[in-house]
Each structure stands twice: as C-alpha cells, then as structure tokens.
C-alpha positions as CSV (number, residue, x, y, z in Angstrom):
1,X,0.2,0.2,-0.1
2,X,1.6,3.4,-0.9
3,X,2.3,5.8,1.9
4,X,0.2,9.0,1.8
5,X,1.7,12.1,0.0
6,X,2.9,13.8,3.5
7,X,4.5,10.3,4.8
8,X,6.2,9.9,1.4
9,X,7.9,13.5,1.6
10,X,9.3,13.2,4.9
11,X,10.4,9.5,4.1
12,X,12.4,10.7,1.4
13,X,13.7,13.8,2.5
14,X,14.7,12.7,6.1
15,X,16.1,9.2,5.4
16,X,19.1,10.1,3.0
17,X,21.5,12.1,4.7
18,X,23.4,12.6,1.4
19,X,20.8,14.9,0.4
20,X,21.8,17.6,2.9
21,X,24.1,20.5,2.5
22,X,27.1,19.4,4.6
23,X,28.4,22.2,7.0
24,X,31.9,21.5,5.3
25,X,30.4,22.9,2.1
26,X,29.1,26.1,3.7
27,X,30.4,29.7,4.7
28,X,29.2,29.9,8.0
29,X,30.9,32.6,10.1
30,X,30.8,36.6,10.4
31,X,34.5,36.6,9.9
32,X,34.3,34.3,6.5
33,X,31.5,36.6,5.2
34,X,33.9,39.3,5.7
35,X,37.2,37.7,4.4
36,X,34.9,36.8,1.0
37,X,33.4,40.4,0.6
38,X,36.7,42.2,1.4
39,X,39.1,39.8,-1.2
40,X,37.2,38.4,-3.4
41,X,36.5,38.6,-7.4
42,X,33.0,39.9,-8.2
43,X,30.6,39.3,-11.1
44,X,27.1,40.5,-11.0
45,X,23.9,39.9,-13.2
46,X,20.3,41.5,-12.5
47,X,19.5,38.8,-10.2
48,X,22.6,38.3,-8.0
49,X,25.9,39.0,-7.1
50,X,28.5,36.0,-7.1
51,X,31.7,37.2,-4.6
52,X,34.6,34.2,-5.2
53,X,37.7,33.8,-3.2
54,X,40.2,31.2,-4.3
55,X,41.5,28.8,-1.6
56,X,42.9,25.4,-1.5
57,X,39.8,23.9,0.3
58,X,36.8,22.4,-1.6
59,X,33.8,24.9,-2.8
60,X,32.1,26.6,-0.2
61,X,28.9,28.5,-0.9
62,X,27.4,31.6,1.8
63,X,24.1,32.9,0.8
64,X,22.8,36.6,1.5
65,X,19.2,36.7,0.7
66,X,17.7,40.0,2.4
67,X,14.3,40.8,3.4
68,X,14.7,43.6,0.7
69,X,14.9,41.0,-1.7
70,X,11.7,39.4,-0.6
71,X,9.8,40.3,2.9
72,X,8.4,36.8,3.0
73,X,10.5,34.0,4.4
74,X,9.1,31.5,1.8
75,X,10.4,33.5,-1.2
76,X,14.0,34.2,0.7
77,X,14.1,30.3,1.5
78,X,12.9,29.4,-1.8
79,X,16.0,31.1,-3.7
80,X,18.1,29.8,-1.1
81,X,17.2,26.2,-1.7
82,X,17.9,26.4,-5.6
83,X,20.8,28.0,-5.2
84,X,22.0,25.4,-2.5
85,X,20.8,22.6,-5.0
86,X,22.8,24.2,-7.9
87,X,25.6,24.3,-6.0
88,X,25.2,20.6,-4.7
89,X,25.3,19.3,-8.3
90,X,27.9,21.5,-9.4
91,X,30.3,21.4,-6.5
92,X,32.1,18.4,-8.3
93,X,33.5,20.7,-11.2
94,X,33.9,23.9,-9.3
95,X,37.2,25.4,-8.7
96,X,38.1,25.5,-4.8
97,X,37.2,28.7,-2.8
98,X,34.6,30.4,-1.1
99,X,31.5,31.6,-3.1
100,X,28.9,34.1,-1.8
101,X,25.7,35.1,-3.7
102,X,23.8,38.3,-2.9
103,X,20.2,37.9,-4.1
104,X,18.8,40.7,-5.6
105,X,15.3,42.1,-5.6
106,X,14.5,40.8,-9.1
107,X,15.4,37.2,-7.5
108,X,11.8,37.2,-6.5
109,X,10.1,37.0,-9.6
110,X,12.4,35.0,-11.3
111,X,11.8,31.3,-11.9
112,X,13.8,28.5,-10.3
113,X,15.2,27.5,-13.6
114,X,16.6,31.4,-14.4
115,X,17.8,31.7,-11.0
116,X,19.8,28.4,-11.7
117,X,21.1,29.5,-15.2
118,X,22.1,33.3,-13.9
119,X,24.2,31.3,-11.1
120,X,25.8,28.8,-13.8
121,X,26.5,31.8,-16.0
122,X,28.2,33.7,-13.1
123,X,30.3,30.7,-12.3
124,X,31.5,30.6,-16.0
125,X,32.3,34.5,-16.0
126,X,34.5,34.1,-13.2
127,X,36.3,30.7,-14.4
128,X,35.1,28.6,-11.6
129,X,33.3,26.4,-13.6
130,X,34.3,24.6,-17.2
131,X,32.9,25.9,-20.2
132,X,30.0,23.4,-21.4
133,X,31.1,20.5,-24.2
134,X,29.7,20.3,-27.3
135,X,26.2,18.2,-27.7
136,X,27.7,16.1,-30.2
137,X,25.2,17.1,-32.6
138,X,27.9,19.5,-34.3
139,X,31.8,19.6,-34.2
140,X,33.2,22.1,-32.0
141,X,34.4,25.1,-33.9
142,X,37.7,24.7,-36.0
143,X,37.2,21.0,-36.4
144,X,36.1,19.5,-39.6
145,X,33.2,17.7,-39.6
146,X,34.5,15.1,-42.4
147,X,37.3,13.4,-42.6
148,X,40.4,14.6,-45.1
149,X,39.3,11.9,-47.5
150,X,36.0,12.4,-47.9
151,X,34.5,14.4,-50.4
152,X,32.4,17.3,-49.4
153,X,28.7,16.9,-50.6
154,X,28.1,19.3,-53.6
155,X,26.0,22.1,-52.7
156,X,23.0,23.0,-54.8
157,X,18.9,22.6,-54.7
158,X,17.5,19.4,-53.5
159,X,15.0,18.1,-55.7
160,X,11.7,16.7,-53.2
161,X,11.0,13.3,-52.9
162,X,8.3,11.9,-54.8
C-alpha cells in the first residue's frame, strides 16, 4: 500500500542524509563572509552578485538573501534552496574556494530555472566552472566535420522526394 503524500515526503527527505547540504560546504561565520567580501572577485547579473575567493579548500557556498529581496521568508528560502541545490550538483566541477551569492530583488519574481541559469553563468564568467562541452550534434568550432579523404557534399538545390 503506498504511503500518503505527506509521509512520502518526510520519508524521502529525512531518510537519506547525503541529500543534505553539509556544513563543510558552507561559508558560516561572520568573519568568513567578511573575508570573502573584502578579498574576492565579483561578478554580477540582474538577479544576483557572486563573490569568489580562491582557496585550497573544496568549494563552499554562502548565501545572502535579505528582506529587501523578498519580505516573505517563503520567497527568501526558495531562492536559497534553488542555489544550494545548484551548488550541490555543480560542486564536483567547481574550482576550490569560497563563493558568496548576494541575491537582488529581481530574484523574487524569477523562476527556479532562471535563478539556476544565472548562477551557472556567473560561475562560468569567473572561470570557476568549465565551459560546457559540445552536444555531439555538431563538431566544436575549428574541427572539420568530415575526414580529409571524404569529399564534401555538393551544394545545390535539393529535389523533393516523390
């Protein structure tokens, strides 16, 4: 017999501790935030600003979402949840260091995917995340699609099949 919806949610979220965002992956103290704000590189987008301070430790995330961004705690927590989840998935590829995201008020009306995409764009602009690879549908720029021994197809009008 399947579990009621509320019990299923509790079971899934609380049964697997690996799904949590570990303390070791967080910027936590006021001194750590101050260090990042004072010495970090900074890039911005309309939704957020990202501060990054390189270090030898694995990537850690700090979040600053004030009441000016969204007066309701539900909205602030949604933004933080999306950013933590994005970091959880990207962390293995992120360059070591401390990252602090400062959300802006336009993040309140942005969708979850828009927030995630803005975060990834900022990471790429900083050089903290490698550029995406080719999809496999087209060769990367500068690579010939055909081998040298194969002739290129003739360009011309294509007759419709009957």
